[in-house]
Amino acid sequence: MSKATIHTFFILLILLTLSGCSRIQHTPAAPVDACPVEPAPPDTPLSIHSCPDDTFAPPTPGRDPQMSARYHYLTFLMLHRQNRIDDAMAALEKAITLDPDASFLKRDLIRMYLSMDQKETALALAESLVAENPDNVENLLLLARLKKDDTREKTMPPLLERILELAPDNRETYLRLGKIYMENQQIPEALELFSRMADRLPDYYVAHFYLGEAHFLSGNYTEAAQAFQSTIDLEPDLIEPRLRLVDILQDPDNPAGKPDPDKLIAMYEQILTIEPENERALLETARLYHQTGQTKLAAQQFMDLGNQARQDNRLLMTAVDLYLSQNRYADAVIVFSGMLAADPDNDNFNFFLGLAHESSEQPKQAIEHYLKVSPAHPQYKKTQLTLAFLYREIGQTEKAVAFLEQHHRQAPDDIDFITYLAAFYENENQLEKAMALLSKGLKNARENTALLFRLGAVQDKAGLKDESIATMKEVIRLDPEDASALNYLGYTYADLGIHLDDAEVLIRKALEIKPNDGYILDSMGWVYFQQGDFDKAVGYLERAAELTDYEAIIAAHLADAYLKTGQKIKALKTFHKALAHAKESDTELISEVTEKIRTLEQQIQTPDTLNSDTVTP
């Protein structure tokens, strides 16, 4: 070795030592293909790390040190710290060429590819590295980390299970595999995995917690409670397992039945001794105090919560999630009523209390609180539109229309008020008013396809077929993918028995957009019926009837198609279904179907055949 070479080599070692490189040690027992560095948990950033030089293959005696893998790896580390990425890559690739069996060199190369945003290249190299040495845990862990955000999730469970075979105490791998199972609703697999984890790591509280979660999702309430209690025994200050124990008691599917309110209060109070600001526990204790007749205590706590919620939207949203989002409407009424005492004019309290009453089918109480929501509230318009429907629900349709008319006068260009008011006019058979209002709205919103579609539908109802057809054509011109307009125009043609080829094209396009829409399927069936292809008509109409639960007009269409194919028994049964599903306002349809039933019953001579689906000759 030349003096210049030796001098360069030692300077390089000094620079690496000063810059933080791991100290070079010489312990001949180290394995050739493994870097003895603690593997990073799966969620930590991938980073380059140096390894002791005894992880390299022994150098060839008498060979120039510059030709050793060790030398090029040290050069790579120095260049990497200097952010000279291209030169560092070249040095690392040279080291790999000289020592191709050193797995840690390839792992650092993978990390370099990732830092350069070459994930696919890194993933391919990691897979080849695992193929070369399938029992190397570090290689497997690195591949698993690379696949964390990869769409090819099906390959993950076997890979993670293999890691657990080789490293059965690896906590992160258990949790990652369990997460995959839980997200894919593979609850039995998750239950087996977390059972294994809890047996292997009995002092690890997380294992018991997720075992409890898996049992709870499996409906194993006793085992779930035991697992959550084990979690608490290991970590007494944890809140989440205590809340899960409450969830078990309150679960409607729990065979133990309704929980003891006093026991629930004690559990929530225990949570509050650990975490006095726990919002769920504060809300639920107040509700339970009210439920158990401790009205003064409940009122004081609701007052405190109301004052806090006025300033803290997070508490308010916790109440919404806990009660309204979980369909606990009666409880929501209690809680929001209690908080309302702190500020009777509060927009949020009145809005959510109105929503709770509406969801509890208490329209009069909902109206009372919705009326208190001010125009400044972000949900103001929603409350006003809802109020109109609630007025109609309690039999005050005229008041509902007047209410919407008032809002329309205040905001004459508001599309929502125009649309809803027109719908009310239409329902009250005030078709001229509806068309005039929609036309007025279109003057300022000529390309509003929702208004146009509604106008076309009202024109049709008013008997203005040509105008309706022209309006629907305009909707389709503005939006060729409007499935409703395509279907409406196609069905109109079919019902009139005109332009049947055009009708088929229109409805087929609508079906491409909404293939499982029962009303569009009915339209296609009716096109085939009008074309005389009754067998095809039956196929479409049967699917349409099933999807719409035998909606009256669709059931009548299907019964007509059965008649055309000679299936009188099926036709009669289906006409009866149409009659059963008809609305009181469907007077013309009811009359037609009733007459057809009478005629069919006269044709069918043996009443017993009504219990059969056979065709009567």
Coordinates of C-alpha atoms in Angstrom, one line a residue:
M1 CA 0.0 0.0 0.0
S2 CA 1.4 3.4 -0.9
K3 CA 1.9 6.1 1.7
A4 CA -0.5 8.4 -0.2
T5 CA -3.2 5.7 -0.1
I6 CA -2.7 5.1 3.6
H7 CA -2.7 8.8 4.3
T8 CA -6.0 9.3 2.5
F9 CA -7.6 6.4 4.2
F10 CA -6.7 7.6 7.7
I11 CA -7.9 11.2 6.9
L12 CA -11.2 9.7 5.8
L13 CA -11.5 7.8 9.0
I14 CA -10.8 10.9 11.1
L15 CA -13.4 13.0 9.1
L16 CA -16.0 10.3 9.6
T17 CA -15.3 10.1 13.3
L18 CA -15.6 13.9 13.7
S19 CA -18.8 14.0 11.7
G20 CA -20.6 11.5 13.9
C21 CA -19.9 8.2 12.2
S22 CA -20.2 5.1 14.3
R23 CA -16.9 4.0 15.8
I24 CA -15.1 1.3 13.8
Q25 CA -14.7 -1.9 15.9
H26 CA -13.1 -5.2 15.1
T27 CA -15.0 -8.1 16.5
P28 CA -14.5 -11.1 14.2
A29 CA -17.7 -13.0 15.3
A30 CA -20.2 -10.6 13.6
P31 CA -22.3 -12.0 10.8
V32 CA -21.3 -11.0 7.3
D33 CA -24.8 -10.1 6.0
A34 CA -26.4 -8.2 9.0
C35 CA -25.8 -4.8 10.3
P36 CA -26.2 -5.0 14.2
V37 CA -28.3 -1.9 14.4
E38 CA -31.6 -2.0 16.3
P39 CA -34.4 -2.1 13.6
A40 CA -36.5 1.1 13.5
P41 CA -40.2 0.8 14.2
P42 CA -42.3 0.7 11.0
D43 CA -43.6 4.3 11.4
T44 CA -40.2 6.0 11.9
P45 CA -38.6 7.8 8.9
L46 CA -36.2 5.8 6.8
S47 CA -32.7 7.0 7.3
I48 CA -29.1 6.1 6.4
H49 CA -27.1 4.6 9.2
S50 CA -23.5 3.4 9.4
C51 CA -22.5 -0.1 10.4
P52 CA -19.4 -1.4 12.0
D53 CA -16.8 -2.5 9.4
D54 CA -16.8 -6.1 10.6
T55 CA -20.1 -6.6 8.8
F56 CA -18.2 -6.6 5.6
A57 CA -16.7 -9.6 4.0
P58 CA -13.0 -10.0 5.0
P59 CA -10.8 -8.0 2.5
T60 CA -8.6 -9.9 0.1
P61 CA -5.0 -10.1 1.6
G62 CA -2.7 -7.7 -0.1
R63 CA -5.5 -5.9 -2.0
D64 CA -5.6 -2.1 -2.3
P65 CA -7.9 -0.8 0.5
Q66 CA -9.5 1.5 -2.1
M67 CA -10.8 -1.6 -3.8
S68 CA -12.6 -2.9 -0.6
A69 CA -16.3 -2.5 0.1
R70 CA -15.5 -1.0 3.4
Y71 CA -13.6 1.9 1.9
H72 CA -16.4 2.7 -0.6
Y73 CA -19.0 2.5 2.1
L74 CA -17.1 5.0 4.3
T75 CA -16.8 7.2 1.3
F76 CA -20.5 6.9 0.7
L77 CA -21.3 8.0 4.3
M78 CA -19.0 11.0 4.0
L79 CA -20.5 12.1 0.7
H80 CA -24.0 11.5 1.9
R81 CA -23.4 13.8 4.9
Q82 CA -22.1 16.4 2.5
N83 CA -25.4 16.0 0.5
R84 CA -23.4 15.0 -2.6
I85 CA -26.1 12.5 -3.6
D86 CA -24.9 11.4 -7.0
D87 CA -21.4 10.8 -5.8
A88 CA -22.7 9.0 -2.7
M89 CA -24.8 6.7 -4.8
A90 CA -21.9 5.8 -7.0
A91 CA -19.8 5.0 -3.9
L92 CA -22.5 2.8 -2.4
E93 CA -23.1 1.0 -5.7
K94 CA -19.4 0.3 -5.9
A95 CA -19.4 -1.1 -2.3
I96 CA -22.3 -3.4 -3.3
T97 CA -20.4 -4.6 -6.3
L98 CA -17.4 -5.5 -4.2
D99 CA -19.5 -7.1 -1.4
P100 CA -22.8 -8.3 -2.9
D101 CA -23.7 -10.4 0.1
A102 CA -23.8 -7.5 2.5
S103 CA -27.6 -7.0 2.9
F104 CA -27.3 -3.7 4.9
L105 CA -25.6 -2.1 1.9
K106 CA -28.6 -2.8 -0.2
R107 CA -30.9 -1.6 2.5
D108 CA -29.1 1.7 2.5
L109 CA -29.4 1.8 -1.3
I110 CA -33.1 1.3 -0.9
R111 CA -33.3 4.2 1.5
M112 CA -31.3 6.3 -1.0
Y113 CA -33.9 5.5 -3.7
L114 CA -36.7 6.5 -1.4
S115 CA -35.0 9.8 -0.6
M116 CA -34.9 10.4 -4.4
D117 CA -38.6 9.6 -4.6
Q118 CA -37.9 6.4 -6.6
K119 CA -40.3 4.2 -4.7
E120 CA -40.9 1.6 -7.3
T121 CA -37.2 1.0 -7.7
A122 CA -36.8 0.8 -4.0
L123 CA -39.7 -1.6 -3.7
A124 CA -38.3 -3.9 -6.5
L125 CA -34.9 -4.0 -4.8
A126 CA -36.5 -4.8 -1.4
E127 CA -38.5 -7.6 -2.9
S128 CA -35.4 -9.1 -4.5
L129 CA -33.5 -8.7 -1.2
V130 CA -36.2 -10.7 0.6
A131 CA -36.1 -13.3 -2.2
E132 CA -32.4 -13.7 -1.7
N133 CA -32.6 -14.0 2.0
P134 CA -36.2 -14.7 3.2
D135 CA -35.2 -15.3 6.8
N136 CA -33.6 -11.9 7.3
V137 CA -35.9 -10.0 9.6
E138 CA -34.4 -6.6 8.8
N139 CA -35.0 -7.2 5.1
L140 CA -38.6 -8.3 5.8
L141 CA -39.3 -5.2 8.0
L142 CA -37.9 -2.9 5.4
L143 CA -40.1 -4.4 2.7
A144 CA -43.1 -4.2 5.0
R145 CA -42.4 -0.5 5.7
L146 CA -42.2 0.1 1.9
K147 CA -45.5 -1.5 1.4
K148 CA -47.2 0.6 4.1
D149 CA -48.8 3.0 1.6
D150 CA -48.8 0.5 -1.3
T151 CA -52.1 -0.5 -2.9
R152 CA -51.0 -4.1 -3.1
E153 CA -52.3 -4.8 0.4
K154 CA -53.1 -8.5 -0.3
T155 CA -49.4 -9.3 -0.1
M156 CA -49.1 -7.8 3.4
P157 CA -50.6 -10.3 5.8
P158 CA -48.3 -13.2 4.7
L159 CA -45.3 -10.9 4.8
L160 CA -46.2 -9.7 8.3
E161 CA -46.9 -13.2 9.5
R162 CA -43.5 -14.3 8.3
I163 CA -41.9 -11.5 10.3
L164 CA -43.8 -12.7 13.4
E165 CA -42.6 -16.2 12.8
L166 CA -39.0 -15.0 12.9
A167 CA -39.5 -12.2 15.5
P168 CA -42.5 -13.2 17.5
D169 CA -42.1 -10.3 20.0
N170 CA -42.2 -7.5 17.3
R171 CA -45.0 -5.3 18.6
E172 CA -45.2 -3.0 15.6
T173 CA -45.8 -6.0 13.3
Y174 CA -48.6 -7.3 15.4
L175 CA -50.3 -3.9 15.4
R176 CA -49.9 -3.3 11.7
L177 CA -51.2 -6.7 10.8
G178 CA -54.1 -6.3 13.2
K179 CA -54.9 -2.9 11.7
I180 CA -55.2 -4.5 8.2
Y181 CA -57.5 -7.2 9.6
M182 CA -59.7 -4.7 11.4
E183 CA -59.9 -2.3 8.4
N184 CA -60.9 -5.2 6.1
Q185 CA -63.5 -6.5 8.7
Q186 CA -61.5 -9.7 9.1
I187 CA -62.5 -9.9 12.8
P188 CA -61.8 -13.6 13.4
E189 CA -58.3 -13.2 12.0
A190 CA -57.8 -10.1 14.2
L191 CA -59.1 -11.9 17.2
E192 CA -56.6 -14.8 16.7
L193 CA -53.7 -12.4 16.2
F194 CA -54.4 -10.3 19.2
S195 CA -55.0 -13.4 21.3
R196 CA -51.5 -14.6 20.3
M197 CA -50.0 -11.1 21.0
A198 CA -51.5 -11.0 24.5
D199 CA -50.2 -14.5 25.2
R200 CA -46.8 -13.6 23.9
L201 CA -46.6 -10.1 25.5
P202 CA -48.7 -10.4 28.6
D203 CA -47.4 -7.2 30.2
Y204 CA -48.0 -5.1 27.1
Y205 CA -51.3 -3.2 27.8
V206 CA -51.9 -2.4 24.1
A207 CA -52.2 -6.1 23.2
H208 CA -55.0 -6.5 25.7
F209 CA -56.7 -3.4 24.6
Y210 CA -56.9 -4.5 20.9
L211 CA -57.8 -8.0 22.0
G212 CA -60.8 -6.4 23.8
E213 CA -61.7 -4.5 20.6
A214 CA -61.7 -7.7 18.6
H215 CA -63.8 -9.5 21.2
F216 CA -66.3 -6.5 21.3
L217 CA -66.7 -6.5 17.5
S218 CA -67.2 -10.3 17.7
G219 CA -70.0 -9.9 20.2
N220 CA -68.0 -11.6 22.9
Y221 CA -68.9 -9.1 25.7
T222 CA -67.6 -11.1 28.6
E223 CA -64.2 -11.7 27.0
A224 CA -64.0 -8.1 25.8
A225 CA -64.7 -6.8 29.3
Q226 CA -62.0 -9.1 30.7
A227 CA -59.4 -7.9 28.1
F228 CA -60.2 -4.2 28.8
Q229 CA -60.0 -4.8 32.6
S230 CA -56.5 -6.4 32.0
T231 CA -55.6 -3.2 30.1
I232 CA -56.6 -1.1 33.1
D233 CA -54.8 -3.4 35.5
L234 CA -51.6 -2.8 33.6
E235 CA -52.1 1.0 33.0
P236 CA -54.6 2.2 35.6
D237 CA -54.8 5.8 34.3
L238 CA -55.9 4.9 30.8
I239 CA -59.3 6.4 29.8
E240 CA -60.1 4.5 26.6
P241 CA -60.5 1.0 28.1
R242 CA -62.8 2.4 30.7
L243 CA -65.0 4.0 28.1
R244 CA -65.0 0.7 26.2
L245 CA -66.3 -1.0 29.4
V246 CA -69.1 1.6 29.4
D247 CA -69.8 0.9 25.7
I248 CA -70.2 -2.8 26.5
L249 CA -72.7 -2.1 29.2
Q250 CA -74.7 0.3 26.9
D251 CA -74.5 -1.8 23.7
P252 CA -78.1 -2.6 22.7
D253 CA -77.0 -6.1 21.6
N254 CA -75.6 -6.9 25.0
P255 CA -77.6 -9.9 26.4
A256 CA -77.3 -8.4 29.9
G257 CA -80.0 -5.9 28.9
K258 CA -80.2 -2.2 30.0
P259 CA -77.3 -1.2 32.3
D260 CA -77.8 0.1 35.8
P261 CA -77.6 4.0 35.6
D262 CA -76.0 4.2 39.1
K263 CA -73.2 1.8 37.9
L264 CA -72.7 3.9 34.8
I265 CA -72.5 7.1 36.9
A266 CA -69.9 5.5 39.2
M267 CA -67.8 4.5 36.1
Y268 CA -68.0 7.9 34.6
E269 CA -67.1 9.6 37.9
Q270 CA -64.1 7.3 38.2
I271 CA -63.0 8.5 34.7
L272 CA -63.4 12.1 35.8
T273 CA -61.1 11.6 38.8
I274 CA -58.4 10.6 36.3
E275 CA -59.3 13.2 33.6
P276 CA -61.6 15.9 35.0
E277 CA -62.1 17.5 31.6
N278 CA -63.2 14.4 29.8
E279 CA -66.1 15.7 27.7
R280 CA -68.0 12.5 27.2
A281 CA -67.9 11.7 30.9
L282 CA -69.1 15.2 31.8
L283 CA -72.0 15.0 29.3
E284 CA -73.0 11.5 30.2
T285 CA -72.9 12.0 34.0
A286 CA -75.2 15.1 33.6
R287 CA -77.6 13.1 31.5
L288 CA -77.6 10.2 33.9
Y289 CA -78.1 12.5 36.9
H290 CA -81.2 13.8 35.1
Q291 CA -82.3 10.2 34.3
T292 CA -82.0 9.1 38.0
G293 CA -83.9 12.1 39.3
Q294 CA -80.9 14.1 40.6
T295 CA -82.3 17.2 38.9
K296 CA -80.4 19.8 40.8
L297 CA -77.1 18.1 40.2
A298 CA -78.0 17.6 36.5
A299 CA -79.1 21.2 36.1
Q300 CA -75.9 22.6 37.6
Q301 CA -73.7 20.4 35.4
F302 CA -75.7 21.2 32.3
M303 CA -75.4 24.9 33.1
D304 CA -71.6 24.5 33.4
L305 CA -71.5 22.5 30.1
G306 CA -73.6 25.1 28.4
N307 CA -71.4 27.9 29.4
Q308 CA -68.3 26.0 28.3
A309 CA -70.0 25.0 24.9
R310 CA -70.7 28.6 24.2
Q311 CA -67.0 29.2 23.9
D312 CA -65.8 25.7 22.9
N313 CA -67.2 24.2 19.8
R314 CA -65.3 21.0 20.4
L315 CA -67.5 20.2 23.4
L316 CA -70.6 21.0 21.3
M317 CA -69.3 18.7 18.5
T318 CA -68.7 15.9 21.1
A319 CA -72.3 16.2 22.1
V320 CA -73.4 16.0 18.5
D321 CA -71.3 13.0 17.8
L322 CA -72.3 11.2 21.0
Y323 CA -76.0 11.7 20.6
L324 CA -77.2 12.9 17.2
S325 CA -74.7 10.9 15.1
Q326 CA -75.5 7.8 17.0
N327 CA -79.2 8.2 16.7
R328 CA -79.7 8.8 20.4
Y329 CA -82.3 11.4 19.8
A330 CA -84.1 11.2 23.2
D331 CA -80.8 11.6 25.0
A332 CA -80.0 14.5 22.6
V333 CA -83.2 16.3 23.6
I334 CA -82.2 16.0 27.3
V335 CA -78.6 17.2 26.8
F336 CA -79.3 20.1 24.5
S337 CA -82.3 21.2 26.5
G338 CA -80.1 21.2 29.6
M339 CA -77.3 23.2 28.0
L340 CA -79.9 25.7 26.5
A341 CA -80.6 26.9 30.0
A342 CA -77.2 28.6 30.0
D343 CA -78.1 30.6 26.9
P344 CA -81.7 30.3 25.7
D345 CA -81.1 32.4 22.6
N346 CA -77.9 30.5 21.5
D347 CA -78.1 29.6 17.8
N348 CA -76.2 26.4 18.1
F349 CA -78.2 25.0 21.0
N350 CA -81.5 25.8 19.3
F351 CA -80.4 24.4 16.0
F352 CA -79.2 21.1 17.5
L353 CA -82.2 20.9 19.9
G354 CA -84.5 21.5 16.9
L355 CA -82.7 18.7 15.0
A356 CA -83.1 16.4 18.0
H357 CA -86.8 17.0 18.2
E358 CA -87.2 16.6 14.4
S359 CA -85.4 13.3 14.5
S360 CA -87.6 12.2 17.4
E361 CA -90.7 13.0 15.3
Q362 CA -91.7 15.9 17.4
P363 CA -92.3 18.5 14.7
K364 CA -94.0 21.2 16.9
Q365 CA -91.1 21.3 19.3
A366 CA -88.6 21.3 16.4
I367 CA -90.4 24.3 14.9
E368 CA -90.2 26.1 18.2
H369 CA -86.4 25.9 18.3
Y370 CA -85.7 26.3 14.6
L371 CA -87.6 29.6 14.6
K372 CA -85.0 30.9 17.2
V373 CA -82.1 30.3 14.9
S374 CA -80.8 33.7 13.6
P375 CA -79.8 34.5 10.0
A376 CA -76.2 34.7 11.2
H377 CA -76.1 30.9 11.8
P378 CA -74.4 28.9 9.0
Q379 CA -77.4 26.5 9.0
Y380 CA -80.0 29.2 8.9
K381 CA -81.3 28.5 5.3
K382 CA -81.5 24.8 6.1
T383 CA -83.7 25.5 9.1
Q384 CA -86.0 27.7 7.1
L385 CA -86.5 25.2 4.4
T386 CA -87.0 22.5 7.0
L387 CA -89.6 24.6 8.8
A388 CA -91.7 24.7 5.6
F389 CA -91.8 20.9 5.6
L390 CA -92.6 20.7 9.3
Y391 CA -95.5 23.1 8.9
R392 CA -96.9 20.9 6.2
E393 CA -96.3 17.8 8.3
I394 CA -98.5 19.2 11.1
G395 CA -101.2 20.1 8.6
Q396 CA -100.4 23.7 8.1
T397 CA -99.6 23.6 4.3
E398 CA -100.9 27.2 3.7
K399 CA -98.6 28.5 6.4
A400 CA -95.7 26.5 4.9
V401 CA -96.3 28.1 1.4
A402 CA -96.7 31.6 3.0
F403 CA -93.5 31.1 4.9
L404 CA -91.6 30.2 1.7
E405 CA -93.2 33.1 -0.2
Q406 CA -92.0 35.5 2.5
H407 CA -88.4 34.2 2.2
H408 CA -88.7 34.4 -1.6
R409 CA -89.7 38.0 -1.4
Q410 CA -86.7 38.7 0.9
A411 CA -84.3 36.9 -1.4
P412 CA -85.9 36.7 -4.9
D413 CA -82.9 35.3 -6.7
D414 CA -82.2 32.5 -4.2
I415 CA -82.4 29.3 -6.2
D416 CA -83.1 27.1 -3.2
F417 CA -86.2 29.1 -2.1
I418 CA -87.4 29.1 -5.7
T419 CA -87.0 25.4 -6.1
Y420 CA -88.7 24.5 -2.8
L421 CA -91.6 27.0 -3.2
A422 CA -92.2 25.7 -6.8
A423 CA -92.3 22.1 -5.4
F424 CA -94.9 23.2 -2.8
Y425 CA -97.0 24.9 -5.6
E426 CA -96.7 21.7 -7.6
N427 CA -97.8 19.5 -4.7
E428 CA -100.8 21.7 -4.2
N429 CA -101.5 21.4 -8.0
Q430 CA -100.9 25.1 -8.5
L431 CA -99.0 24.3 -11.7
E432 CA -99.3 27.7 -13.3
K433 CA -97.7 29.3 -10.2
A434 CA -95.0 26.7 -10.2
M435 CA -94.1 27.2 -13.9
A436 CA -94.1 31.0 -13.6
L437 CA -91.8 30.8 -10.6
L438 CA -89.4 28.4 -12.2
S439 CA -89.3 30.5 -15.4
K440 CA -88.6 33.6 -13.3
G441 CA -85.7 31.8 -11.7
L442 CA -84.3 30.8 -15.0
K443 CA -84.1 34.4 -16.2
N444 CA -81.1 34.8 -13.8
A445 CA -79.8 31.3 -14.1
R446 CA -80.5 30.2 -17.7
E447 CA -78.2 27.1 -17.5
N448 CA -79.4 25.8 -14.1
T449 CA -80.3 22.3 -15.1
A450 CA -82.1 21.6 -11.8
L451 CA -84.6 24.4 -12.4
L452 CA -85.0 23.4 -16.1
F453 CA -85.6 19.7 -15.2
R454 CA -88.2 20.8 -12.6
L455 CA -89.9 23.1 -15.1
G456 CA -90.1 20.2 -17.7
A457 CA -91.6 17.9 -15.1
V458 CA -94.3 20.5 -14.2
Q459 CA -95.0 21.2 -17.8
D460 CA -95.6 17.5 -18.3
K461 CA -97.9 17.4 -15.4
A462 CA -99.8 20.3 -16.8
G463 CA -100.3 18.4 -20.1
L464 CA -97.8 20.6 -22.0
K465 CA -96.0 17.6 -23.6
D466 CA -94.3 19.5 -26.4
E467 CA -93.0 22.2 -24.0
S468 CA -91.9 19.4 -21.6
I469 CA -90.0 17.6 -24.4
A470 CA -88.3 20.8 -25.5
T471 CA -87.2 21.6 -21.9
M472 CA -85.8 18.2 -21.3
K473 CA -83.9 18.4 -24.6
E474 CA -82.4 21.7 -23.3
V475 CA -81.3 20.0 -20.1
I476 CA -79.6 17.2 -22.0
R477 CA -77.9 19.8 -24.3
L478 CA -76.5 21.6 -21.2
D479 CA -75.6 18.3 -19.5
P480 CA -75.4 15.2 -21.7
E481 CA -74.8 13.0 -18.6
D482 CA -77.9 14.0 -16.8
A483 CA -79.4 10.6 -16.3
S484 CA -82.7 11.9 -14.9
A485 CA -83.3 14.0 -18.0
L486 CA -82.3 11.2 -20.4
N487 CA -84.7 8.9 -18.7
Y488 CA -87.5 11.4 -18.5
L489 CA -87.3 12.2 -22.2
G490 CA -86.9 8.5 -23.2
Y491 CA -89.9 7.5 -21.0
T492 CA -92.0 10.3 -22.4
Y493 CA -91.4 9.0 -25.9
A494 CA -92.2 5.5 -24.9
D495 CA -95.3 6.4 -23.0
L496 CA -96.5 8.3 -26.1
G497 CA -95.5 5.5 -28.4
I498 CA -93.3 7.8 -30.5
H499 CA -89.6 7.9 -31.5
L500 CA -89.1 4.5 -29.8
D501 CA -85.6 4.0 -31.3
D502 CA -84.6 7.4 -29.9
A503 CA -86.2 6.5 -26.6
E504 CA -84.1 3.3 -26.4
V505 CA -80.9 5.2 -27.1
L506 CA -81.7 7.8 -24.4
I507 CA -82.6 5.3 -21.8
R508 CA -79.6 3.0 -22.5
K509 CA -77.3 6.0 -22.0
A510 CA -79.1 6.7 -18.7
L511 CA -78.6 3.1 -17.6
E512 CA -74.9 3.4 -18.3
I513 CA -74.8 6.2 -15.8
K514 CA -77.1 4.6 -13.3
P515 CA -77.3 0.8 -14.1
N516 CA -79.2 -0.2 -10.9
D517 CA -81.9 2.6 -11.0
G518 CA -85.3 0.9 -10.9
Y519 CA -87.1 3.7 -12.6
I520 CA -84.7 3.8 -15.5
L521 CA -85.0 0.0 -15.8
D522 CA -88.8 0.5 -15.9
S523 CA -88.4 2.9 -18.7
M524 CA -86.4 0.5 -20.7
G525 CA -88.9 -2.2 -20.1
W526 CA -91.7 0.0 -21.3
V527 CA -89.8 0.9 -24.5
Y528 CA -89.5 -2.9 -25.3
F529 CA -93.2 -3.3 -24.4
Q530 CA -94.2 -0.5 -26.8
Q531 CA -91.9 -2.1 -29.4
G532 CA -93.7 -5.4 -29.0
D533 CA -90.7 -7.3 -27.5
F534 CA -92.6 -8.5 -24.5
D535 CA -90.1 -11.1 -23.2
K536 CA -87.4 -8.4 -23.0
A537 CA -89.9 -6.1 -21.4
V538 CA -90.6 -8.6 -18.6
G539 CA -86.9 -9.0 -17.8
Y540 CA -86.3 -5.3 -17.3
L541 CA -89.7 -4.7 -15.5
E542 CA -89.1 -7.6 -13.1
R543 CA -85.8 -6.0 -12.0
A544 CA -87.4 -2.6 -11.8
A545 CA -90.2 -3.9 -9.6
E546 CA -87.8 -5.6 -7.2
L547 CA -85.6 -2.5 -6.9
T548 CA -88.6 -0.2 -6.2
D549 CA -90.5 -2.6 -4.0
Y550 CA -93.3 -2.9 -6.6
E551 CA -94.0 0.9 -6.9
A552 CA -97.5 1.1 -8.2
I553 CA -97.0 2.3 -11.8
I554 CA -94.0 -0.1 -12.3
A555 CA -96.0 -3.0 -10.9
A556 CA -98.8 -2.2 -13.3
H557 CA -96.3 -2.1 -16.2
L558 CA -95.0 -5.5 -15.2
A559 CA -98.5 -7.0 -14.9
D560 CA -99.3 -5.7 -18.4
A561 CA -96.1 -7.4 -19.7
Y562 CA -97.1 -10.6 -18.0
L563 CA -100.5 -10.5 -19.7
K564 CA -98.8 -10.0 -23.1
T565 CA -96.7 -13.1 -22.5
G566 CA -99.7 -15.2 -21.4
Q567 CA -98.9 -15.3 -17.7
K568 CA -102.3 -14.4 -16.3
I569 CA -101.8 -15.7 -12.8
K570 CA -98.6 -13.6 -12.4
A571 CA -100.4 -10.7 -14.0
L572 CA -103.3 -10.9 -11.5
K573 CA -101.0 -11.1 -8.5
T574 CA -98.9 -8.2 -9.7
F575 CA -101.9 -6.0 -10.4
H576 CA -102.9 -6.7 -6.8
K577 CA -99.5 -5.5 -5.7
A578 CA -99.8 -2.4 -7.8
L579 CA -103.2 -1.6 -6.2
A580 CA -101.7 -2.2 -2.7
H581 CA -98.9 0.3 -3.3
A582 CA -101.0 2.9 -5.1
K583 CA -101.4 6.3 -3.4
E584 CA -104.8 7.9 -2.8
S585 CA -104.0 10.5 -5.4
D586 CA -103.4 7.9 -8.1
T587 CA -107.1 7.8 -8.9
E588 CA -106.7 7.1 -12.6
L589 CA -104.2 4.3 -12.0
I590 CA -106.4 2.8 -9.3
S591 CA -109.4 2.8 -11.6
E592 CA -107.5 1.1 -14.5
V593 CA -105.9 -1.5 -12.3
T594 CA -109.2 -2.3 -10.6
E595 CA -110.9 -2.9 -13.9
K596 CA -108.1 -5.1 -15.1
I597 CA -108.2 -7.2 -11.9
R598 CA -112.0 -7.7 -12.4
T599 CA -111.5 -8.8 -16.0
L600 CA -108.7 -11.2 -15.2
E601 CA -110.6 -12.8 -12.3
Q602 CA -113.5 -13.5 -14.7
Q603 CA -111.2 -15.1 -17.2
I604 CA -109.6 -17.4 -14.6
Q605 CA -112.2 -20.0 -13.9
T606 CA -110.5 -21.9 -11.0
P607 CA -109.8 -19.7 -8.0
D608 CA -107.4 -22.2 -6.6
T609 CA -105.0 -21.4 -9.4
L610 CA -104.4 -18.0 -7.7
N611 CA -102.0 -19.9 -5.3
S612 CA -99.9 -21.0 -8.3
D613 CA -97.5 -19.3 -10.7
T614 CA -98.5 -21.5 -13.5
V615 CA -99.8 -20.0 -16.7
T616 CA -103.5 -20.5 -17.4
P617 CA -104.3 -21.4 -21.0

